[in-house]
Coordinates of C-alpha atoms and ligand atoms in Angstrom, one line a residue:
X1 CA 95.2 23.4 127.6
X2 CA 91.4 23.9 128.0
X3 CA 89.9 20.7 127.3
X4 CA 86.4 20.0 125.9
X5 CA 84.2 20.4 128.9
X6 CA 86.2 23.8 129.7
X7 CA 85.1 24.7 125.7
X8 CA 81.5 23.1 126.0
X9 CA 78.9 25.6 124.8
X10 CA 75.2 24.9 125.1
X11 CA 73.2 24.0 121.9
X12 CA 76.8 23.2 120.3
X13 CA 76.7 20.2 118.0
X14 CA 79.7 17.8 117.1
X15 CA 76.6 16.3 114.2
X16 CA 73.8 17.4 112.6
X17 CA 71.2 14.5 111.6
X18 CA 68.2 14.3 109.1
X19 CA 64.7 15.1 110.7
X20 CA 63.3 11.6 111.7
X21 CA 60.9 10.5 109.2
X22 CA 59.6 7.3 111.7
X23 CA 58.2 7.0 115.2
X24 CA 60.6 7.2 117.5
X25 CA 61.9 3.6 119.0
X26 CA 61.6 4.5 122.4
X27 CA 61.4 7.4 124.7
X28 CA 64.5 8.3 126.1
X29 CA 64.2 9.0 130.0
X30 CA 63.7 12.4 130.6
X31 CA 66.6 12.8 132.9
X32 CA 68.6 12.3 130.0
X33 CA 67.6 13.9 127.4
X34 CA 68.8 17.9 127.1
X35 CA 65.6 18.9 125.1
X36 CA 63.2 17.7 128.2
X37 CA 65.8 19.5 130.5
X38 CA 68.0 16.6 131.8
X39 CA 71.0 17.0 132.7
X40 CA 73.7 14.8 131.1
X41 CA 77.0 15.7 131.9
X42 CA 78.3 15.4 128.7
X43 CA 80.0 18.4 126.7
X44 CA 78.3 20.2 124.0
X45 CA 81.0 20.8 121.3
X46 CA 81.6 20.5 117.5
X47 CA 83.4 18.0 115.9
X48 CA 86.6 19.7 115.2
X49 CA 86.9 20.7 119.1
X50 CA 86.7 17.1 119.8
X51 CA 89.3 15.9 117.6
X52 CA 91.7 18.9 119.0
X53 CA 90.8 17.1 122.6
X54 CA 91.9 13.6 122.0
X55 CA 94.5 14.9 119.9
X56 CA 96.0 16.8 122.3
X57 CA 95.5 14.0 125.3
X58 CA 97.3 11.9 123.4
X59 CA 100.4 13.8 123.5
X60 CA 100.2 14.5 126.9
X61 CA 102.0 11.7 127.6
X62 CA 104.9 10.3 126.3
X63 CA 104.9 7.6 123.9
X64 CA 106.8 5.6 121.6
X65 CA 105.0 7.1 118.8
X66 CA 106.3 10.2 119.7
X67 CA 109.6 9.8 120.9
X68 CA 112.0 7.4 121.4
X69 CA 111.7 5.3 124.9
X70 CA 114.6 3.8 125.7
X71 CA 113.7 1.4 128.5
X72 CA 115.8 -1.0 129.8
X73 CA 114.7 -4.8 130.2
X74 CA 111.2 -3.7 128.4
X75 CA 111.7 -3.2 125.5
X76 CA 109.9 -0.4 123.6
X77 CA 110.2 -0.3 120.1
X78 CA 108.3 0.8 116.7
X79 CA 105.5 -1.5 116.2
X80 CA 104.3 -1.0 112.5
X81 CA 100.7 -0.2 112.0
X82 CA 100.5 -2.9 109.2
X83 CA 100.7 -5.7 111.8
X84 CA 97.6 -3.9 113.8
X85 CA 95.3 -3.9 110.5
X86 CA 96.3 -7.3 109.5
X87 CA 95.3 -8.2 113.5
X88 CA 91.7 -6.3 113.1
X89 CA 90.9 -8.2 109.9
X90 CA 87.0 -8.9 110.3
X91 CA 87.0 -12.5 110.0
X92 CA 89.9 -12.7 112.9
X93 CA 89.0 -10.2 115.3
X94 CA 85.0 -10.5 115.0
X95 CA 85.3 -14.2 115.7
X96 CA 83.3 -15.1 118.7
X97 CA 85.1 -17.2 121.9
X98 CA 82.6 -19.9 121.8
X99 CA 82.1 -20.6 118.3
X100 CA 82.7 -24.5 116.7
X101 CA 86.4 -25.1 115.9
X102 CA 85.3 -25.5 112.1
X103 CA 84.0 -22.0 112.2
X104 CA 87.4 -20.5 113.5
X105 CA 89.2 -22.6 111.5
X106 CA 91.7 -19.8 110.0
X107 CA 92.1 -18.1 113.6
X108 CA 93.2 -21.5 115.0
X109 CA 95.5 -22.3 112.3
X110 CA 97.6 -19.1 113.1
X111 CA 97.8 -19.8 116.3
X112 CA 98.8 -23.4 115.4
X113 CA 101.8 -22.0 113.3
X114 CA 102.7 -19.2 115.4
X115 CA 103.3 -22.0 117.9
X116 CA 105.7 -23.5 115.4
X117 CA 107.1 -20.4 114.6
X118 CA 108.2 -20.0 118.4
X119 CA 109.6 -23.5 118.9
X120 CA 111.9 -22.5 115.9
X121 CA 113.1 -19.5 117.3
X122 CA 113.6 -20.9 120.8
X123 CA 114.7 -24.4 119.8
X124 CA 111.7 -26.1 121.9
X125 CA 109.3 -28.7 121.0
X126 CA 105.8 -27.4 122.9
X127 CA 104.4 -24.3 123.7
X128 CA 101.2 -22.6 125.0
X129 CA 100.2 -19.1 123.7
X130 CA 98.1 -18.7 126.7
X131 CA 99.8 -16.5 129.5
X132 CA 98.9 -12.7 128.8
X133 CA 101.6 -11.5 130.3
X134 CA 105.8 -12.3 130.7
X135 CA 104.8 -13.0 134.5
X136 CA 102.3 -15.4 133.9
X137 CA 104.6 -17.0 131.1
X138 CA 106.4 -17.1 134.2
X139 CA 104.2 -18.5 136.3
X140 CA 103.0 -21.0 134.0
X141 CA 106.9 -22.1 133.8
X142 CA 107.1 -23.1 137.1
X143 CA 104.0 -24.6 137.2
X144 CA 105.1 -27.1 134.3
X145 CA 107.9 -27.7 136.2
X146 CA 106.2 -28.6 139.3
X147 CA 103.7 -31.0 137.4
X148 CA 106.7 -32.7 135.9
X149 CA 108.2 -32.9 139.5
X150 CA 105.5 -34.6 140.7
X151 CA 105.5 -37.2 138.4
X152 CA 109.1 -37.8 138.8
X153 CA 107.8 -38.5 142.4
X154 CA 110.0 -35.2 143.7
X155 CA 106.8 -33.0 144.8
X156 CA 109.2 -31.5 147.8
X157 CA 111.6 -29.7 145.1
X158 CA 110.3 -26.1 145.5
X159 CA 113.4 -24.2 145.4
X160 CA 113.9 -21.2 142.6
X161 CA 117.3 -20.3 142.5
X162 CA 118.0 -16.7 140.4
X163 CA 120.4 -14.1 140.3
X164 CA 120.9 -10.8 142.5
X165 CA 120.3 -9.5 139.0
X166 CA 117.0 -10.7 138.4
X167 CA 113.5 -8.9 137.3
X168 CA 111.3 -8.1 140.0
X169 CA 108.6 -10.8 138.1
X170 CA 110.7 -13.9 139.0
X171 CA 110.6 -13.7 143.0
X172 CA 106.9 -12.6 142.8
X173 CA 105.8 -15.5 140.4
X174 CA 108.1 -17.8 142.2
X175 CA 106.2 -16.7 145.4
X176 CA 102.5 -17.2 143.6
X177 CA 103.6 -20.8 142.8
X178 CA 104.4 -21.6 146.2
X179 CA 107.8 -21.5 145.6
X180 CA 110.6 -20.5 147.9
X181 CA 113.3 -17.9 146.4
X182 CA 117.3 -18.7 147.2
X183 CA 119.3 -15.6 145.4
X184 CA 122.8 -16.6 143.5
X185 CA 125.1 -14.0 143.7
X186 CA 126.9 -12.4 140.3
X187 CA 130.6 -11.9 139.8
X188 CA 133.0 -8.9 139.6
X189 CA 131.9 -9.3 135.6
X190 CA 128.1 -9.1 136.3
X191 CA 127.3 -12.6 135.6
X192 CA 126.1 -15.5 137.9
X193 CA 128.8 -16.6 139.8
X194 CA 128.9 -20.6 138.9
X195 CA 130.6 -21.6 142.7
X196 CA 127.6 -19.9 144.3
X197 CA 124.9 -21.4 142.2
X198 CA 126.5 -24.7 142.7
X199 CA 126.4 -24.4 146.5
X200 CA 123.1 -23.3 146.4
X201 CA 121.7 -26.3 143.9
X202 CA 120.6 -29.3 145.5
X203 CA 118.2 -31.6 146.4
X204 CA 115.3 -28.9 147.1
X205 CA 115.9 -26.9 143.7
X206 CA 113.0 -27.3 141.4
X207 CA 114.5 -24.6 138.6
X208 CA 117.4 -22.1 137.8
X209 CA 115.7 -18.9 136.6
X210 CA 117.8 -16.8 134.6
X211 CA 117.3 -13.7 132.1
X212 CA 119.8 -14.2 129.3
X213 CA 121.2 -11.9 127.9
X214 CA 120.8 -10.8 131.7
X215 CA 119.6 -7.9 133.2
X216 CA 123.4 -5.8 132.7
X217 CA 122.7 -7.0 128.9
X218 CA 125.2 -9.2 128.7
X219 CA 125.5 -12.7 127.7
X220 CA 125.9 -15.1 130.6
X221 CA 128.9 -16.3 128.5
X222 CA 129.1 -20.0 130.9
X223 CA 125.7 -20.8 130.3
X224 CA 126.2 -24.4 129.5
X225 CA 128.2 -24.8 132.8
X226 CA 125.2 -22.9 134.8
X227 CA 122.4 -25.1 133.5
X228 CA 124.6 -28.4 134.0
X229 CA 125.3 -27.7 137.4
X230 CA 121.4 -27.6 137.6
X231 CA 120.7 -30.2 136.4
X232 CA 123.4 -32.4 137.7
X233 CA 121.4 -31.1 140.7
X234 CA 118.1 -32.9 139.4
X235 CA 116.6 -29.6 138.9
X236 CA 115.5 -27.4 135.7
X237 CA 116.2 -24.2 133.7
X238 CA 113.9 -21.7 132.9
X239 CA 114.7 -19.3 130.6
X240 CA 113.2 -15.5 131.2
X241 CA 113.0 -14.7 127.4
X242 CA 111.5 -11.1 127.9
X243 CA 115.4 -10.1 126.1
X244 CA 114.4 -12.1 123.1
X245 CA 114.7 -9.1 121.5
X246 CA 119.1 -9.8 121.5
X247 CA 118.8 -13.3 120.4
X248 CA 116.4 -14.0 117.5
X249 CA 118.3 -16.1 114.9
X250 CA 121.1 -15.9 116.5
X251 CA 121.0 -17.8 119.7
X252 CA 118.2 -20.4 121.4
X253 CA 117.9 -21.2 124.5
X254 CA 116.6 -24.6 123.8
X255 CA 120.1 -25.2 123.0
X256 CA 121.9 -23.6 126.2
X257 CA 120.9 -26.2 128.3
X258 CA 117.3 -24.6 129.4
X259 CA 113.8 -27.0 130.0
X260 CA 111.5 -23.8 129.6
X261 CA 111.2 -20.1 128.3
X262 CA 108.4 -17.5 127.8
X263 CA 108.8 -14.7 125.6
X264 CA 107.0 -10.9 125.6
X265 CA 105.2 -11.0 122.4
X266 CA 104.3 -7.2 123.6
X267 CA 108.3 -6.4 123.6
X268 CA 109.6 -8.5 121.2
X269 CA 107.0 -8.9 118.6
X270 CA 104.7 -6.1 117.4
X271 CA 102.5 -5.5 120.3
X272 CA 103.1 -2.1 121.8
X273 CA 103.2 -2.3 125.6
X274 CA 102.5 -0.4 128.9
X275 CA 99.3 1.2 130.1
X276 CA 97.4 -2.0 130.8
X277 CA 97.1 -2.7 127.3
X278 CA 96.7 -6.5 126.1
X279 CA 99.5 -8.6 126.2
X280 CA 101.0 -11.8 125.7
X281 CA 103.4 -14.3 127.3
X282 CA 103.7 -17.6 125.4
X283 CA 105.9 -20.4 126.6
X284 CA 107.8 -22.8 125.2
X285 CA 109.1 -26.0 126.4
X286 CA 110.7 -29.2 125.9
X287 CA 108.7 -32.5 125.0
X288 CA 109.2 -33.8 128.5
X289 CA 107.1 -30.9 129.7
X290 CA 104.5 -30.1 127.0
X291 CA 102.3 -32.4 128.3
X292 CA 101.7 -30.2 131.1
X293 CA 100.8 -26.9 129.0
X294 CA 97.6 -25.3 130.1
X295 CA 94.4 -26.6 128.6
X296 CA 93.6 -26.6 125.9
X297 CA 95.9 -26.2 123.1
X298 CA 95.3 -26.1 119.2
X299 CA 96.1 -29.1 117.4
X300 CA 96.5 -30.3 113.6
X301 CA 94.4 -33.5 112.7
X302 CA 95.9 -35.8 110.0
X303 CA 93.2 -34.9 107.3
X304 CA 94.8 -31.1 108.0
X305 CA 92.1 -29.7 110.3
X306 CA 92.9 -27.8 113.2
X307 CA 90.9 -27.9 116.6
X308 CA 91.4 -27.5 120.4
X309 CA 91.7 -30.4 122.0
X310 CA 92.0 -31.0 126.2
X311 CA 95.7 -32.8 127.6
X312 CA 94.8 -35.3 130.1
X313 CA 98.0 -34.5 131.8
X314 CA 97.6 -30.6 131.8
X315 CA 97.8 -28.8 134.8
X316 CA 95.0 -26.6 134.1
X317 CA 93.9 -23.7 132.8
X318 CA 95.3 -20.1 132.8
X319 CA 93.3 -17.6 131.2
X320 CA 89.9 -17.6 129.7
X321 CA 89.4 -19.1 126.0
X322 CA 92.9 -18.6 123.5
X323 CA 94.4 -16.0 125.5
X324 CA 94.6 -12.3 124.1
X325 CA 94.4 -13.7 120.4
X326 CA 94.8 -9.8 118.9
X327 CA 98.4 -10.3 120.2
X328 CA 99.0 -13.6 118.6
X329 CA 98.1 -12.4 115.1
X330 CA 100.5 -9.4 115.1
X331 CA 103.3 -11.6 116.2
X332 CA 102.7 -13.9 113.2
X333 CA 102.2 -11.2 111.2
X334 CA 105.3 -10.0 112.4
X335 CA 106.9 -12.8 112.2
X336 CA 106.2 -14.2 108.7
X337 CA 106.7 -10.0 107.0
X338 CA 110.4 -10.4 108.3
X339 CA 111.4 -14.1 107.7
X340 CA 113.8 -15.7 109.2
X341 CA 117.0 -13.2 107.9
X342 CA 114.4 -10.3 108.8
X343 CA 114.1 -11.3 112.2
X344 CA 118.0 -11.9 113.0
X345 CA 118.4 -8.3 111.1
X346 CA 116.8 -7.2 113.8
X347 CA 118.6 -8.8 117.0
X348 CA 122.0 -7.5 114.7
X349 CA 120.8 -3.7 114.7
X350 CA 119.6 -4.1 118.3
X351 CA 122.9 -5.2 119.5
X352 CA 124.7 -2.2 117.6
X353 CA 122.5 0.0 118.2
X354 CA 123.2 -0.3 122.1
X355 CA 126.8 -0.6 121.3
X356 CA 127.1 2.1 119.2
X357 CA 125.0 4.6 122.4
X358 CA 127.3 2.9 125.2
X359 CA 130.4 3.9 123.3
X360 CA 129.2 7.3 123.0
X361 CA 128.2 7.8 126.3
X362 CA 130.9 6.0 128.3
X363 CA 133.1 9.2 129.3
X364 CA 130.1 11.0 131.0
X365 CA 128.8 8.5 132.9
X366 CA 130.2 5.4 135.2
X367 CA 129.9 2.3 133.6
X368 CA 130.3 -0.2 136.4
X369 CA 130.2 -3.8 134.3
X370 CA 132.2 -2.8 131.3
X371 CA 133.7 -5.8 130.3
X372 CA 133.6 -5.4 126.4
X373 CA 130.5 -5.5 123.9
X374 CA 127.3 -5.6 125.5
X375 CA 124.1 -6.9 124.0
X376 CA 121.0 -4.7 123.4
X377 CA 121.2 -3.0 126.7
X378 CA 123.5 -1.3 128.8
X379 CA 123.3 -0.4 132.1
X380 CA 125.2 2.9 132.9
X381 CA 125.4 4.3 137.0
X382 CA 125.0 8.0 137.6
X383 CA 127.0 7.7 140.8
X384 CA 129.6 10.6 139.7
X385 CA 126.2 12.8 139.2
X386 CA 124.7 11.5 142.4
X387 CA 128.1 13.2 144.3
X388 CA 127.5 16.5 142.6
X389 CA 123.9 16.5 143.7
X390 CA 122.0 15.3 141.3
X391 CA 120.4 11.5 141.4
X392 CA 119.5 9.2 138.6
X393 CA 116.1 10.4 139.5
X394 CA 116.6 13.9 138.7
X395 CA 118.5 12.5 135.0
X396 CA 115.2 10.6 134.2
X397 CA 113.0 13.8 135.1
X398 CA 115.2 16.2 132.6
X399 CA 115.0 14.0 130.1
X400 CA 111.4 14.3 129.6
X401 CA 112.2 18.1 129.2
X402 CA 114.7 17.2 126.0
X403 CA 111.8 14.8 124.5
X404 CA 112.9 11.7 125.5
X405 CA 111.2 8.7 127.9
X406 CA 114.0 8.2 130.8
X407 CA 115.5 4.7 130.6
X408 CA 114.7 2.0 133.5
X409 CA 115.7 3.6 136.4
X410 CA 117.4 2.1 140.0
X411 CA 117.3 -1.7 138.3
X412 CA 119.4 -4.1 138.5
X413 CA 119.6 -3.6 141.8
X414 CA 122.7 -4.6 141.7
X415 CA 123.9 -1.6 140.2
X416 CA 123.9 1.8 142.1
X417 CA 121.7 4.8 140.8
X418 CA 121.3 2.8 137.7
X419 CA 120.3 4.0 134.3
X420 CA 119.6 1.0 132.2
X421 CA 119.6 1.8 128.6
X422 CA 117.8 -0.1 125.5
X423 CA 117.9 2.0 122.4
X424 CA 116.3 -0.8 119.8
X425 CA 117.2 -1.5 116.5
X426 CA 114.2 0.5 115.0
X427 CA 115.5 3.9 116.6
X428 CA 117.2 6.1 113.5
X429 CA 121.1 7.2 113.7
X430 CA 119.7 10.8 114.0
X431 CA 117.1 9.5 117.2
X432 CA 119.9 7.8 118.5
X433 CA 122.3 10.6 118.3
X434 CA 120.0 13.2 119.9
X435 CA 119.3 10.9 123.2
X436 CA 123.5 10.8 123.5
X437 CA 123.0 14.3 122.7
X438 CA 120.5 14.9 125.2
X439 CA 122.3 12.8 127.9
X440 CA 125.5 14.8 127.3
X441 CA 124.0 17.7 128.4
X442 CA 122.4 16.9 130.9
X443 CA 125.6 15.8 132.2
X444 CA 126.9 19.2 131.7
X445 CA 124.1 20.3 133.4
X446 CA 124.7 18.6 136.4
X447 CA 128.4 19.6 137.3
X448 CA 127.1 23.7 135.8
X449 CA 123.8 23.9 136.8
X450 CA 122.3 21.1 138.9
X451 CA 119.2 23.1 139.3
X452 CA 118.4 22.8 136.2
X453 CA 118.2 18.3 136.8
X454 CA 117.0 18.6 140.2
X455 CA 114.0 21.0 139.5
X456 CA 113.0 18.9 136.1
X457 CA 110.8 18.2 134.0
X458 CA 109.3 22.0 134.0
X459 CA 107.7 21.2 130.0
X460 CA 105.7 18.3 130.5
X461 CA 101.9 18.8 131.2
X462 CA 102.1 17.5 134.9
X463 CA 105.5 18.4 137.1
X464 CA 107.3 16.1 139.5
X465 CA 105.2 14.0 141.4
X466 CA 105.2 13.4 144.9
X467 CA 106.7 9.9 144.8
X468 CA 106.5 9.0 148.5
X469 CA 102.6 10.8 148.5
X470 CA 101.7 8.3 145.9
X471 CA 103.1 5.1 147.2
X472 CA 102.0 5.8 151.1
X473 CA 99.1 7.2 149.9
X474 CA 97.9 5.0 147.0
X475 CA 94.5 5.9 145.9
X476 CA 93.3 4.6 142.6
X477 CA 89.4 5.3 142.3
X478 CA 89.1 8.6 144.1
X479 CA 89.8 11.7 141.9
X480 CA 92.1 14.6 142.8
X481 CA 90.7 17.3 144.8
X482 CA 90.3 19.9 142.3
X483 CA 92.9 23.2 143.3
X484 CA 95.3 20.4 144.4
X485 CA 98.4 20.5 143.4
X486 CA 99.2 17.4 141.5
Ligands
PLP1 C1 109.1 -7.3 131.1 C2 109.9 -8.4 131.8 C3 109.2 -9.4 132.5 C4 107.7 -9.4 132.8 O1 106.9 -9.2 131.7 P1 105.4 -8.7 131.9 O2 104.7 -8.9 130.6 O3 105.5 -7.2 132.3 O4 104.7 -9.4 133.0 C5 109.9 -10.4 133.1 N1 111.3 -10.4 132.9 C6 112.0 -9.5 132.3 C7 113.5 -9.6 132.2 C8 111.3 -8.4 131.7 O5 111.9 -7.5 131.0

């Protein structure tokens, strides 16, 4: 594909403006203006060649809007566009950081009931829509736990217990708070194993972290048990909520025996994710601990007014002003379109959606923790294909060549050459279908011809990448050497 600079023509124009009938504002320095022989850099082209240039950029990559993306553990799903215009609406998105609470009045009042909203669906009592990301939901977990540790007079609990299963966020943020990681081990059925967590709970464990449904999708099915023996222990339960997307309206975790949870708002609720983009991590908690929340939070005065207002107990601030407030909006949005019923619709079709794939591809592939139903993920092993040849790498790679995003790939870790599956309850029977279809093959493919897996993608834009290049040679600022391979 030639892209616009290739195209770029002199004299070419993408607009063609009225003579000026007034002076000129101001000279523009001649180095950058064509007509006194500048040179700017920028492509001369006409407006149809541009849109033909970001049009075809934007399929370069894959995308959910192009194709389903069946990523395990994160969640990508259709976010409708209404939820983006309602998000862009002048009067919320133009509003300024630093204006009066009287003049944001309607801005803080969604964020007020969103709040609301997400201590029904978790079964909490506080919450701060703050953190911008599930980490930092994470992070400002632990750090409400610590606060409330210290003013239970038991600053030395800094233990994080979690599960061999857990997602790469929960060491790192465990780490960040100055917190020291002890792993549980799971069981022969892929949950945590309750003997080891109570050997491992004492008198240094500050909190259980768990992902539930965990990171196999299923339901840790002795959860009450888990979080007693913690806190029987003195300690507390966070919940990693970033699998909200099995639960809502059907389960909370409030009610499971957990202290703390944070959900992805860009997974769960409308907020497309990936690429840097904006995201949001909101936590919720129990009344013991919401007087810790970072600073400040919206409140609702008794004559019905909403402003922000500073805890004295709070352990600080996370993130500058309200957090990524475009976020919040499309969640509430989201949240109030479906209703209640709406939104446990949608945990329903999740959860047989991902049954309905497993079943279908459970003859082709090794299915290492398949104890029944799962919930609305799946995690299959291509072991059988790695002993013909072909890795769970090379399966991700040719999938891009049948249209589809590969699923998470080699996590859990507890699973070997995992594929960890998440179709989503807003993929179609046909969409669905096809992936299986696709998978099938490429299953065929590998035991007939491997080649075809192991040499894959050949029709996406940019080949396989050198993997090991780009992690022992990271360079993000440079660009690529022209007549480079890629
Ligand atoms: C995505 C995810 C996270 C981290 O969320 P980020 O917004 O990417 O920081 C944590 N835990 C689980 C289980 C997740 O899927």
């Amino acid at each position: 594909m030639k892209t616009v600079f290739e195209l770029s023509s002199p004299g070419r124009m993408g607009v063609s403006l009225p003579e000026l009938d007034v002076p000129a504002a101001s000279e523009i320095p001649a180095e950058l203006s064509r007509e006194s022989g500048g040179e700017t850099g920028l492509p001369e082209a006409t407006e149809g060649q541009i849109l033909r240039h970001y049009l075809n950029l934007s399929t370069m990559n894959h995308h959910v809007d192009k194709g389903m993306y069946p990523l395990g553990s994160c969640t990508m799903k259709y976010n409708p566009k209404l939820h983006e215009d309602l998000a862009r609406i002048r009067g919320l998105s133009g509003i300024h950081p630093l204006v009066p609470d009287k003049l944001a009045a309607g801005s803080l009042e969604l964020m007020y009931r969103l709040g609301e909203f997400l201590c029904e669906i978790t079964g909490f009592k506080g919450v701060s829509l703050q953190p911008a990301a599930g980490a930092q939901g994470e992070f400002c977990g632990i750090m409400l736990i610590k606060s409330y540790l210290e003013s239970r007079g038991e600053p030395h609990r800094n233990e994080v217990l979690m599960p061999d299963s857990a997602h790469g966020t929960n060491p790192a943020t465990s780490t960040l708070a100055d917190c020291v990681v002890v792993g549980v081990k799971s069981n022969e059925y892929g949950l945590v194993d309750p003997e080891d967590l109570m050997r491992k709970a004492g008198p240094n464990t500050a909190v259980f972290m768990l992902t539930n449904p965990n990171t196999l999708g299923l339901f840790e099915s002795r959860i009450e048990e888990l979080t007693s023996i913690v806190h029987e222990a003195g300690g507390l339960n966070y919940m990693d909520g970033a699998n909200m997307n099995a639960l809502l309206g059907i389960a909370k975790p409030g009610e499971m025996g957990f202290d703390v949870c944070h959900l992805n708002l860009h997974k769960t609720f409308a907020t497309p994710h990936g690429g840097g983009g904006p995201g949001s991590g909101p936590v919720a908690c129990t009344e013991e601990l919401a007087r810790f929340v970072p600073d400040p939070v919206v409140i609702r005065e008794d004559d019905g007014n909403y402003r922000l207002c500073r805890k004295q107990d709070s352990f600080g601030r996370l993130l500058a002003f309200q957090g990524n407030t475009g976020v919040l909006y499309k969640a509430y949005a989201y949240i109030r379109t479906l209703g209640a019923e709406g939104l446990r619709e949608v945990s329903e079709n999740a959860l047989i959606n991902a049954n309905y794939l497993k079943a279908k591809l459970r003859d082709y592939f090794d299915n290492p923790f398949d104890n029944g139903p799962c919930m609305h993920e799946f995690v299959l092993s291509g072991d059988r294909q790695a002993k013909q040849g072909v890795k769970t790498l090379d399966i991700a790679k040719r999938l891009l060549d049948y249209g589809f995003h590969a699923p998470t790939v080699y996590f859990p870790l507890i699973v070997h050459e995992a594929l960890m599956i998440e179709p989503t309850e807003t993929e179609s029977l046909e969409d669905i279908d096809a992936f299986a279809e696709a998978m099938i093959s490429i299953a065929g493919e590998a035991i007939e011809k491997p080649y075809l897996v192991t040499d894959a993608p050949v029709n996406t834009p940019v080949l396989r990448l050198d993997e090991v290049k780009a992690v022992k040679d990271l360079c993000l600022v440079e660009p690529v050497d022209k007549g480079e391979d890629p």
